Amino acid sequence: MSEPGTLRPRVERLAREAAKFGVVGGLGVLVNLAVFNLVRHYTGLPVVRASLIATIVAILFNYVGFRYFTYRDRDKSGRTREMTLFLLFSVIGLVIENGVLYAATYGAGWDTPLQSNFFKFFGIGVGTLFRFWSYRSWVFKALPVEKTGTTEAGAAEADRAVRTAEALLEKTPRQATRKQPDRV
C-alpha cells in the first residue's frame, strides 16, 4: 500500500504525462494521416500499404517526440534496449492499427477515401491505447524515486544526520589562512 497523501501527486503526474503523450501523439496522428493521404493520392498504392508507410513515418516522428519531450526526464541509460522495445511495441501497435484498416477494407469492403480515413483514425486510437501502456511501462521507465524522509522515522533519521554533521563541523579545527607572497 502506498503512503497516505501520495495518490493525488501520482494522479497529477499521470495526468501531465498523458497530456504530453497526447500532444506528441496528436501531432503523430496528423503526420500519420497526412502521409497516408499523400501516399494514397499520389502513388496509387493499395490502402493498407499506404497506411504502413504512413505509420512507419509517424513512429519515427513519435520516438523523437517521446524521448525528448514526453519522457525526457526518464532513464536515458540503455538506449539500445529502449529503442529495441520502442520498435517492438510500435510494430505491435502498427499491426493493431493496420489490422483494423485491413479488416474494414478487405473484410467489409469499405474502401472509399472517407471510410479509409475513418478506419485509419479508429485503428490509430486502438493502437494508441496499447502504445501508451507499453511505452510508459516498458520503454521509457521512470527513474527510482528517492525517499525524502516524509515518514516519522525518516524525519528522525534526517534530524540525527544533521546533528551529527553539525557536531563534526564544530570539532574540526579551522585551517589557518596562509598569506600569499607579494608579487614582484
Short mmCIF file of N, CA, C and O in Angstrom, two decimals, residues 94-165:
data_model
loop_
_atom_site.label_atom_id
_atom_site.label_comp_id
_atom_site.label_asym_id
_atom_site.label_seq_id
_atom_site.Cartn_x
_atom_site.Cartn_y
_atom_site.Cartn_z
N LEU A 94 1.46 -1.03 -34.81
CA LEU A 94 1.27 -0.95 -36.26
C LEU A 94 0.33 -2.07 -36.74
O LEU A 94 -0.57 -1.83 -37.55
N VAL A 95 0.53 -3.27 -36.21
CA VAL A 95 -0.33 -4.40 -36.59
C VAL A 95 -1.77 -4.15 -36.12
O VAL A 95 -2.72 -4.41 -36.87
N ILE A 96 -1.93 -3.64 -34.91
CA ILE A 96 -3.28 -3.35 -34.40
C ILE A 96 -3.94 -2.29 -35.28
O ILE A 96 -5.07 -2.47 -35.75
N GLU A 97 -3.23 -1.18 -35.49
CA GLU A 97 -3.77 -0.06 -36.27
C GLU A 97 -4.14 -0.48 -37.69
O GLU A 97 -5.24 -0.20 -38.17
N ASN A 98 -3.22 -1.16 -38.35
CA ASN A 98 -3.47 -1.53 -39.74
C ASN A 98 -4.33 -2.78 -39.87
O ASN A 98 -4.93 -3.00 -40.92
N GLY A 99 -4.42 -3.56 -38.80
CA GLY A 99 -5.35 -4.69 -38.80
C GLY A 99 -6.78 -4.21 -38.85
O GLY A 99 -7.63 -4.80 -39.54
N VAL A 100 -7.07 -3.13 -38.13
CA VAL A 100 -8.42 -2.54 -38.16
C VAL A 100 -8.73 -2.06 -39.58
O VAL A 100 -9.81 -2.34 -40.13
N LEU A 101 -7.78 -1.35 -40.18
CA LEU A 101 -7.98 -0.85 -41.55
C LEU A 101 -8.10 -2.00 -42.54
O LEU A 101 -8.95 -1.97 -43.45
N TYR A 102 -7.29 -3.02 -42.39
CA TYR A 102 -7.34 -4.19 -43.27
C TYR A 102 -8.71 -4.88 -43.18
O TYR A 102 -9.31 -5.21 -44.21
N ALA A 103 -9.20 -5.08 -41.95
CA ALA A 103 -10.50 -5.73 -41.77
C ALA A 103 -11.62 -4.91 -42.39
O ALA A 103 -12.52 -5.47 -43.03
N ALA A 104 -11.56 -3.59 -42.25
CA ALA A 104 -12.60 -2.73 -42.82
C ALA A 104 -12.53 -2.72 -44.35
O ALA A 104 -13.55 -2.78 -45.03
N THR A 105 -11.30 -2.66 -44.87
CA THR A 105 -11.12 -2.54 -46.32
C THR A 105 -11.40 -3.85 -47.04
O THR A 105 -12.18 -3.90 -47.99
N TYR A 106 -10.74 -4.91 -46.59
CA TYR A 106 -10.84 -6.19 -47.31
C TYR A 106 -11.89 -7.12 -46.73
O TYR A 106 -12.41 -7.97 -47.45
N GLY A 107 -12.21 -6.96 -45.46
CA GLY A 107 -13.23 -7.81 -44.85
C GLY A 107 -14.64 -7.29 -45.10
O GLY A 107 -15.54 -8.04 -45.43
N ALA A 108 -14.81 -5.96 -44.92
CA ALA A 108 -16.14 -5.37 -45.07
C ALA A 108 -16.32 -4.64 -46.40
O ALA A 108 -17.42 -4.23 -46.73
N GLY A 109 -15.24 -4.44 -47.13
CA GLY A 109 -15.33 -3.77 -48.44
C GLY A 109 -15.48 -2.26 -48.36
O GLY A 109 -15.88 -1.63 -49.33
N TRP A 110 -15.14 -1.66 -47.23
CA TRP A 110 -15.24 -0.21 -47.08
C TRP A 110 -13.93 0.42 -47.55
O TRP A 110 -12.95 0.44 -46.82
N ASP A 111 -13.95 0.95 -48.77
CA ASP A 111 -12.71 1.40 -49.39
C ASP A 111 -12.76 2.82 -49.92
O ASP A 111 -11.85 3.25 -50.62
N THR A 112 -13.80 3.57 -49.62
CA THR A 112 -13.81 4.97 -50.09
C THR A 112 -12.80 5.76 -49.27
O THR A 112 -12.43 5.34 -48.17
N PRO A 113 -12.34 6.90 -49.78
CA PRO A 113 -11.39 7.71 -49.00
C PRO A 113 -11.92 8.07 -47.61
O PRO A 113 -11.18 8.03 -46.63
N LEU A 114 -13.20 8.41 -47.51
CA LEU A 114 -13.77 8.76 -46.21
C LEU A 114 -13.76 7.56 -45.26
O LEU A 114 -13.37 7.67 -44.10
N GLN A 115 -14.19 6.41 -45.77
CA GLN A 115 -14.20 5.20 -44.95
C GLN A 115 -12.79 4.79 -44.55
O GLN A 115 -12.54 4.42 -43.39
N SER A 116 -11.85 4.89 -45.48
CA SER A 116 -10.46 4.53 -45.18
C SER A 116 -9.89 5.44 -44.09
O SER A 116 -9.21 4.98 -43.17
N ASN A 117 -10.16 6.74 -44.19
CA ASN A 117 -9.68 7.67 -43.18
C ASN A 117 -10.33 7.42 -41.82
O ASN A 117 -9.67 7.51 -40.79
N PHE A 118 -11.61 7.11 -41.83
CA PHE A 118 -12.30 6.82 -40.57
C PHE A 118 -11.67 5.61 -39.88
O PHE A 118 -11.35 5.66 -38.70
N PHE A 119 -11.49 4.51 -40.63
CA PHE A 119 -10.95 3.30 -40.01
C PHE A 119 -9.46 3.41 -39.72
O PHE A 119 -8.96 2.80 -38.79
N LYS A 120 -8.77 4.22 -40.49
CA LYS A 120 -7.37 4.52 -40.17
C LYS A 120 -7.31 5.24 -38.82
O LYS A 120 -6.53 4.88 -37.94
N PHE A 121 -8.15 6.25 -38.65
CA PHE A 121 -8.21 7.02 -37.40
C PHE A 121 -8.64 6.13 -36.23
O PHE A 121 -8.06 6.19 -35.15
N PHE A 122 -9.64 5.30 -36.45
CA PHE A 122 -10.10 4.38 -35.41
C PHE A 122 -8.99 3.40 -35.02
O PHE A 122 -8.76 3.14 -33.83
N GLY A 123 -8.28 2.88 -36.01
CA GLY A 123 -7.16 1.98 -35.75
C GLY A 123 -6.04 2.66 -34.98
O GLY A 123 -5.43 2.06 -34.09
N ILE A 124 -5.78 3.93 -35.31
CA ILE A 124 -4.77 4.70 -34.56
C ILE A 124 -5.20 4.79 -33.10
O ILE A 124 -4.37 4.64 -32.19
N GLY A 125 -6.46 5.04 -32.85
CA GLY A 125 -6.96 5.15 -31.47
C GLY A 125 -6.78 3.87 -30.69
O GLY A 125 -6.30 3.89 -29.55
N VAL A 126 -7.11 2.74 -31.28
CA VAL A 126 -6.97 1.45 -30.60
C VAL A 126 -5.48 1.16 -30.36
O VAL A 126 -5.08 0.76 -29.26
N GLY A 127 -4.66 1.41 -31.37
CA GLY A 127 -3.22 1.20 -31.23
C GLY A 127 -2.60 2.11 -30.19
O GLY A 127 -1.66 1.74 -29.48
N THR A 128 -3.12 3.32 -30.07
CA THR A 128 -2.59 4.29 -29.11
C THR A 128 -2.80 3.84 -27.68
O THR A 128 -1.93 4.05 -26.82
N LEU A 129 -3.91 3.24 -27.38
CA LEU A 129 -4.15 2.72 -26.02
C LEU A 129 -3.07 1.70 -25.65
O LEU A 129 -2.49 1.76 -24.56
N PHE A 130 -2.77 0.82 -26.58
CA PHE A 130 -1.72 -0.17 -26.34
C PHE A 130 -0.36 0.51 -26.21
O PHE A 130 0.43 0.19 -25.31
N ARG A 131 -0.07 1.45 -27.09
CA ARG A 131 1.24 2.12 -27.07
C ARG A 131 1.46 2.90 -25.77
O ARG A 131 2.56 2.88 -25.22
N PHE A 132 0.45 3.62 -25.31
CA PHE A 132 0.60 4.39 -24.08
C PHE A 132 0.99 3.47 -22.93
O PHE A 132 1.94 3.73 -22.20
N TRP A 133 0.26 2.39 -22.77
CA TRP A 133 0.55 1.45 -21.71
C TRP A 133 1.95 0.86 -21.87
O TRP A 133 2.74 0.83 -20.90
N SER A 134 2.31 0.40 -23.04
CA SER A 134 3.59 -0.28 -23.22
C SER A 134 4.78 0.67 -23.14
O SER A 134 5.80 0.33 -22.53
N TYR A 135 4.66 1.87 -23.69
CA TYR A 135 5.79 2.80 -23.64
C TYR A 135 6.09 3.22 -22.21
O TYR A 135 7.24 3.27 -21.80
N ARG A 136 5.05 3.54 -21.45
CA ARG A 136 5.30 4.01 -20.09
C ARG A 136 5.70 2.87 -19.16
O ARG A 136 6.40 3.07 -18.18
N SER A 137 5.27 1.65 -19.45
CA SER A 137 5.57 0.51 -18.58
C SER A 137 6.91 -0.14 -18.90
O SER A 137 7.60 -0.60 -17.99
N TRP A 138 7.29 -0.18 -20.18
CA TRP A 138 8.44 -0.97 -20.57
C TRP A 138 9.55 -0.17 -21.24
O TRP A 138 10.71 -0.52 -21.10
N VAL A 139 9.20 0.85 -22.00
CA VAL A 139 10.22 1.53 -22.81
C VAL A 139 10.87 2.68 -22.05
O VAL A 139 12.07 2.70 -21.83
N PHE A 140 10.08 3.67 -21.67
CA PHE A 140 10.60 4.86 -21.00
C PHE A 140 10.35 4.70 -19.50
O PHE A 140 9.46 5.31 -18.94
N LYS A 141 11.17 3.87 -18.87
CA LYS A 141 10.97 3.55 -17.46
C LYS A 141 11.31 4.74 -16.59
O LYS A 141 12.25 5.47 -16.85
N ALA A 142 10.54 4.91 -15.54
CA ALA A 142 10.77 6.00 -14.59
C ALA A 142 12.01 5.71 -13.76
O ALA A 142 12.31 4.56 -13.45
N LEU A 143 12.74 6.77 -13.44
CA LEU A 143 13.87 6.64 -12.54
C LEU A 143 13.32 6.35 -11.14
O LEU A 143 12.24 6.82 -10.78
N PRO A 144 14.07 5.60 -10.31
CA PRO A 144 13.57 5.32 -8.96
C PRO A 144 13.41 6.62 -8.17
O PRO A 144 14.24 7.51 -8.27
N VAL A 145 12.33 6.70 -7.41
CA VAL A 145 12.05 7.89 -6.61
C VAL A 145 12.82 7.76 -5.31
O VAL A 145 12.76 6.74 -4.63
N GLU A 146 13.56 8.82 -4.96
CA GLU A 146 14.29 8.82 -3.70
C GLU A 146 13.33 9.18 -2.59
O GLU A 146 12.54 10.10 -2.71
N LYS A 147 13.44 8.46 -1.48
CA LYS A 147 12.62 8.77 -0.31
C LYS A 147 13.18 10.02 0.34
O LYS A 147 14.38 10.14 0.55
N THR A 148 12.33 10.97 0.68
CA THR A 148 12.79 12.23 1.23
C THR A 148 12.59 12.32 2.73
O THR A 148 12.74 13.37 3.31
N GLY A 149 12.31 11.23 3.38
CA GLY A 149 12.15 11.26 4.83
C GLY A 149 10.83 11.87 5.26
O GLY A 149 10.78 12.58 6.24
N THR A 150 9.76 11.59 4.53
CA THR A 150 8.48 12.17 4.88
C THR A 150 7.81 11.42 6.03
O THR A 150 6.92 11.95 6.66
N THR A 151 8.28 10.21 6.31
CA THR A 151 7.70 9.47 7.43
C THR A 151 8.34 9.94 8.73
O THR A 151 9.37 10.59 8.74
N GLU A 152 7.73 9.57 9.82
CA GLU A 152 8.25 9.98 11.13
C GLU A 152 9.65 9.40 11.36
O GLU A 152 10.55 10.11 11.82
N ALA A 153 9.87 8.14 11.03
CA ALA A 153 11.18 7.53 11.21
C ALA A 153 12.20 8.19 10.29
O ALA A 153 13.35 8.43 10.69
N GLY A 154 11.81 8.50 9.07
CA GLY A 154 12.71 9.17 8.13
C GLY A 154 13.09 10.55 8.60
O GLY A 154 14.23 10.98 8.47
N ALA A 155 12.13 11.27 9.18
CA ALA A 155 12.40 12.62 9.70
C ALA A 155 13.35 12.55 10.88
O ALA A 155 14.27 13.37 11.00
N ALA A 156 13.18 11.58 11.76
CA ALA A 156 14.07 11.42 12.91
C ALA A 156 15.48 11.09 12.44
O ALA A 156 16.47 11.61 12.97
N GLU A 157 15.59 10.23 11.44
CA GLU A 157 16.90 9.86 10.91
C GLU A 157 17.58 11.06 10.26
O GLU A 157 18.79 11.28 10.45
N ALA A 158 16.85 11.86 9.53
CA ALA A 158 17.41 13.07 8.91
C ALA A 158 17.87 14.05 9.98
O ALA A 158 18.94 14.67 9.85
N ASP A 159 17.09 14.19 11.05
CA ASP A 159 17.45 15.10 12.14
C ASP A 159 18.74 14.64 12.81
O ASP A 159 19.62 15.44 13.11
N ARG A 160 18.88 13.33 13.04
CA ARG A 160 20.11 12.77 13.63
C ARG A 160 21.30 13.04 12.72
O ARG A 160 22.38 13.39 13.20
N ALA A 161 21.12 12.89 11.43
CA ALA A 161 22.22 13.12 10.49
C ALA A 161 22.66 14.58 10.51
O ALA A 161 23.86 14.88 10.47
N VAL A 162 21.72 15.50 10.61
CA VAL A 162 22.06 16.93 10.67
C VAL A 162 22.82 17.23 11.95
O VAL A 162 23.84 17.93 11.94
N ARG A 163 22.37 16.69 13.08
CA ARG A 163 23.06 16.93 14.36
C ARG A 163 24.47 16.36 14.32
O ARG A 163 25.42 16.98 14.81
N THR A 164 24.64 15.18 13.74
CA THR A 164 25.97 14.57 13.64
C THR A 164 26.88 15.43 12.77
O THR A 164 28.05 15.66 13.13
N ALA A 165 26.38 15.92 11.66
CA ALA A 165 27.19 16.76 10.78
C ALA A 165 27.58 18.06 11.47
O ALA A 165 28.72 18.51 11.36
#
